[in-house]
């Protein structure tokens, strides 16, 4: 099993300032920023879910929207059988580079040998999903009878220091269809997605997930890689969004130049009835 740790640097165009974001077309660079900077911020969430469900050799895990696959690597290190589905080419390529079996869409593919799994996770996709109900329905369809689906979302905005930083995405998106990252953080919002998908609640939890970066440049790049700022970048231009994001991060700068924001994420465990 490949290591769950990643290293590397991001190559920037000649003449670019260190904190300049990649151009909107630089998806390979954006994907590397996710894998090298941002993805590890959610490790406490992944581990809390796997501990609660006792993920191990008897578990077949499917990551729906698995991005570059760190959550799958961690499950694999516990002995689970793992596979993923990721629509973005560059992220999927990074996951496959980690020797993970990752297909391109939500339908069964040759890269994903099983058509149903005992655990289907939706760790990253819901906060930015245009139709979260359809996403949950797909997760349910891919879950074995008696298996589990895990949904994750941001916790209450008052418990998340990143809320003010994420507000840049809303402010800079104009009248575009930017999704509110906290749209599923209100009480009962995740639970309301279960019944239409034929699922029933089976527990929930909250996990602290600090967003910690070695410097301001890494913080800007990591946050832009989440995709939550894409509508803002399309409407206002990526350089302006990056500038506003950098300014919003200043209250979280530490004397050594690092950036840290305390956040809470919530997960909901659902069961596929037998």
PDB file of N, CA and C in Angstrom, residues 126 132-133 136 151-157 182-196 199-201 203-206 266-270:
ATOM      1  N   UNK A 126     -20.092  17.360  -0.844  1.00  0.00           N
ATOM      2  CA  UNK A 126     -21.390  17.953  -0.507  1.00  0.00           C
ATOM      3  C   UNK A 126     -21.390  19.471  -0.380  1.00  0.00           C
ATOM      4  N   UNK A 132     -27.211  18.162  -3.911  1.00  0.00           N
ATOM      5  CA  UNK A 132     -26.729  17.191  -2.913  1.00  0.00           C
ATOM      6  C   UNK A 132     -27.627  15.965  -2.785  1.00  0.00           C
ATOM      7  N   UNK A 133     -28.933  16.124  -3.010  1.00  0.00           N
ATOM      8  CA  UNK A 133     -29.829  14.977  -2.920  1.00  0.00           C
ATOM      9  C   UNK A 133     -29.495  13.906  -3.939  1.00  0.00           C
ATOM     10  N   UNK A 136     -26.363  12.022  -2.781  1.00  0.00           N
ATOM     11  CA  UNK A 136     -26.647  11.058  -1.719  1.00  0.00           C
ATOM     12  C   UNK A 136     -27.375   9.839  -2.282  1.00  0.00           C
ATOM     13  N   UNK A 151     -21.779  10.948   5.211  1.00  0.00           N
ATOM     14  CA  UNK A 151     -21.814  12.283   4.619  1.00  0.00           C
ATOM     15  C   UNK A 151     -21.070  13.236   5.539  1.00  0.00           C
ATOM     16  N   UNK A 152     -20.372  14.211   4.960  1.00  0.00           N
ATOM     17  CA  UNK A 152     -19.646  15.182   5.771  1.00  0.00           C
ATOM     18  C   UNK A 152     -19.919  16.590   5.275  1.00  0.00           C
ATOM     19  N   UNK A 153     -19.914  17.542   6.199  1.00  0.00           N
ATOM     20  CA  UNK A 153     -20.137  18.949   5.865  1.00  0.00           C
ATOM     21  C   UNK A 153     -19.452  19.804   6.926  1.00  0.00           C
ATOM     22  N   UNK A 154     -19.330  21.089   6.635  1.00  0.00           N
ATOM     23  CA  UNK A 154     -18.810  22.019   7.628  1.00  0.00           C
ATOM     24  C   UNK A 154     -19.732  22.053   8.843  1.00  0.00           C
ATOM     25  N   UNK A 155     -19.149  22.286   9.991  1.00  0.00           N
ATOM     26  CA  UNK A 155     -19.935  22.494  11.184  1.00  0.00           C
ATOM     27  C   UNK A 155     -20.535  23.888  11.197  1.00  0.00           C
ATOM     28  N   UNK A 156     -21.129  24.310  12.310  1.00  0.00           N
ATOM     29  CA  UNK A 156     -21.726  25.641  12.381  1.00  0.00           C
ATOM     30  C   UNK A 156     -20.687  26.722  12.082  1.00  0.00           C
ATOM     31  N   UNK A 157     -21.045  27.738  11.315  1.00  0.00           N
ATOM     32  CA  UNK A 157     -20.058  28.763  10.953  1.00  0.00           C
ATOM     33  C   UNK A 157     -19.441  29.451  12.160  1.00  0.00           C
ATOM     34  N   UNK A 182     -21.724  26.508   3.886  1.00  0.00           N
ATOM     35  CA  UNK A 182     -22.404  26.179   5.140  1.00  0.00           C
ATOM     36  C   UNK A 182     -23.890  25.880   4.932  1.00  0.00           C
ATOM     37  N   UNK A 183     -24.277  25.654   3.693  1.00  0.00           N
ATOM     38  CA  UNK A 183     -25.682  25.384   3.392  1.00  0.00           C
ATOM     39  C   UNK A 183     -26.215  24.120   4.035  1.00  0.00           C
ATOM     40  N   UNK A 184     -25.321  23.161   4.323  1.00  0.00           N
ATOM     41  CA  UNK A 184     -25.738  21.905   4.950  1.00  0.00           C
ATOM     42  C   UNK A 184     -25.315  21.834   6.421  1.00  0.00           C
ATOM     43  N   UNK A 185     -24.979  22.994   6.984  1.00  0.00           N
ATOM     44  CA  UNK A 185     -24.517  23.024   8.372  1.00  0.00           C
ATOM     45  C   UNK A 185     -25.632  23.284   9.372  1.00  0.00           C
ATOM     46  N   UNK A 186     -26.796  23.675   8.900  1.00  0.00           N
ATOM     47  CA  UNK A 186     -27.906  23.938   9.806  1.00  0.00           C
ATOM     48  C   UNK A 186     -28.449  22.630  10.378  1.00  0.00           C
ATOM     49  N   UNK A 187     -29.020  22.651  11.582  1.00  0.00           N
ATOM     50  CA  UNK A 187     -29.529  21.420  12.200  1.00  0.00           C
ATOM     51  C   UNK A 187     -30.536  20.700  11.297  1.00  0.00           C
ATOM     52  N   UNK A 188     -30.309  19.415  11.097  1.00  0.00           N
ATOM     53  CA  UNK A 188     -31.224  18.589  10.321  1.00  0.00           C
ATOM     54  C   UNK A 188     -30.999  18.604   8.828  1.00  0.00           C
ATOM     55  N   UNK A 189     -30.088  19.459   8.321  1.00  0.00           N
ATOM     56  CA  UNK A 189     -29.918  19.572   6.867  1.00  0.00           C
ATOM     57  C   UNK A 189     -29.372  18.287   6.256  1.00  0.00           C
ATOM     58  N   UNK A 190     -28.372  17.692   6.881  1.00  0.00           N
ATOM     59  CA  UNK A 190     -27.846  16.428   6.354  1.00  0.00           C
ATOM     60  C   UNK A 190     -28.879  15.314   6.497  1.00  0.00           C
ATOM     61  N   UNK A 191     -29.544  15.279   7.633  1.00  0.00           N
ATOM     62  CA  UNK A 191     -30.549  14.221   7.869  1.00  0.00           C
ATOM     63  C   UNK A 191     -31.669  14.266   6.837  1.00  0.00           C
ATOM     64  N   UNK A 192     -32.034  15.456   6.382  1.00  0.00           N
ATOM     65  CA  UNK A 192     -33.116  15.589   5.402  1.00  0.00           C
ATOM     66  C   UNK A 192     -32.785  14.948   4.059  1.00  0.00           C
ATOM     67  N   UNK A 193     -31.494  14.671   3.815  1.00  0.00           N
ATOM     68  CA  UNK A 193     -31.090  14.057   2.555  1.00  0.00           C
ATOM     69  C   UNK A 193     -31.246  12.535   2.558  1.00  0.00           C
ATOM     70  N   UNK A 194     -31.483  11.950   3.728  1.00  0.00           N
ATOM     71  CA  UNK A 194     -31.432  10.492   3.837  1.00  0.00           C
ATOM     72  C   UNK A 194     -32.687   9.799   3.331  1.00  0.00           C
ATOM     73  N   UNK A 195     -33.851  10.188   3.828  1.00  0.00           N
ATOM     74  CA  UNK A 195     -35.084   9.468   3.506  1.00  0.00           C
ATOM     75  C   UNK A 195     -35.354   9.387   2.005  1.00  0.00           C
ATOM     76  N   UNK A 196     -35.195  10.469   1.223  1.00  0.00           N
ATOM     77  CA  UNK A 196     -35.425  10.359  -0.221  1.00  0.00           C
ATOM     78  C   UNK A 196     -34.495   9.353  -0.902  1.00  0.00           C
ATOM     79  N   UNK A 199     -32.243   5.842   2.896  1.00  0.00           N
ATOM     80  CA  UNK A 199     -31.306   5.595   3.979  1.00  0.00           C
ATOM     81  C   UNK A 199     -31.912   5.986   5.312  1.00  0.00           C
ATOM     82  N   UNK A 200     -31.354   5.455   6.396  1.00  0.00           N
ATOM     83  CA  UNK A 200     -31.818   5.856   7.718  1.00  0.00           C
ATOM     84  C   UNK A 200     -30.623   6.254   8.576  1.00  0.00           C
ATOM     85  N   UNK A 201     -30.783   7.238   9.448  1.00  0.00           N
ATOM     86  CA  UNK A 201     -29.661   7.718  10.259  1.00  0.00           C
ATOM     87  C   UNK A 201     -29.158   6.650  11.217  1.00  0.00           C
ATOM     88  N   UNK A 203     -26.213   7.593  13.411  1.00  0.00           N
ATOM     89  CA  UNK A 203     -25.224   8.235  14.265  1.00  0.00           C
ATOM     90  C   UNK A 203     -24.549   9.407  13.578  1.00  0.00           C
ATOM     91  N   UNK A 204     -23.926  10.246  14.378  1.00  0.00           N
ATOM     92  CA  UNK A 204     -23.242  11.413  13.832  1.00  0.00           C
ATOM     93  C   UNK A 204     -22.152  11.837  14.796  1.00  0.00           C
ATOM     94  N   UNK A 205     -21.332  12.781  14.356  1.00  0.00           N
ATOM     95  CA  UNK A 205     -20.270  13.274  15.214  1.00  0.00           C
ATOM     96  C   UNK A 205     -19.695  14.567  14.683  1.00  0.00           C
ATOM     97  N   UNK A 206     -18.944  15.248  15.532  1.00  0.00           N
ATOM     98  CA  UNK A 206     -18.230  16.462  15.148  1.00  0.00           C
ATOM     99  C   UNK A 206     -16.743  16.255  15.399  1.00  0.00           C
ATOM    100  N   UNK A 266     -18.745  18.200  10.575  1.00  0.00           N
ATOM    101  CA  UNK A 266     -19.750  17.264  11.071  1.00  0.00           C
ATOM    102  C   UNK A 266     -19.886  16.107  10.087  1.00  0.00           C
ATOM    103  N   UNK A 267     -20.015  14.899  10.602  1.00  0.00           N
ATOM    104  CA  UNK A 267     -20.300  13.755   9.733  1.00  0.00           C
ATOM    105  C   UNK A 267     -21.578  13.071  10.199  1.00  0.00           C
ATOM    106  N   UNK A 268     -22.256  12.474   9.259  1.00  0.00           N
ATOM    107  CA  UNK A 268     -23.500  11.741   9.522  1.00  0.00           C
ATOM    108  C   UNK A 268     -23.352  10.346   8.945  1.00  0.00           C
ATOM    109  N   UNK A 269     -23.579   9.334   9.777  1.00  0.00           N
ATOM    110  CA  UNK A 269     -23.568   7.941   9.346  1.00  0.00           C
ATOM    111  C   UNK A 269     -24.993   7.529   9.015  1.00  0.00           C
ATOM    112  N   UNK A 270     -25.174   6.973   7.836  1.00  0.00           N
ATOM    113  CA  UNK A 270     -26.490   6.466   7.431  1.00  0.00           C
ATOM    114  C   UNK A 270     -26.371   4.978   7.092  1.00  0.00           C
TER     115      UNK A 270
END
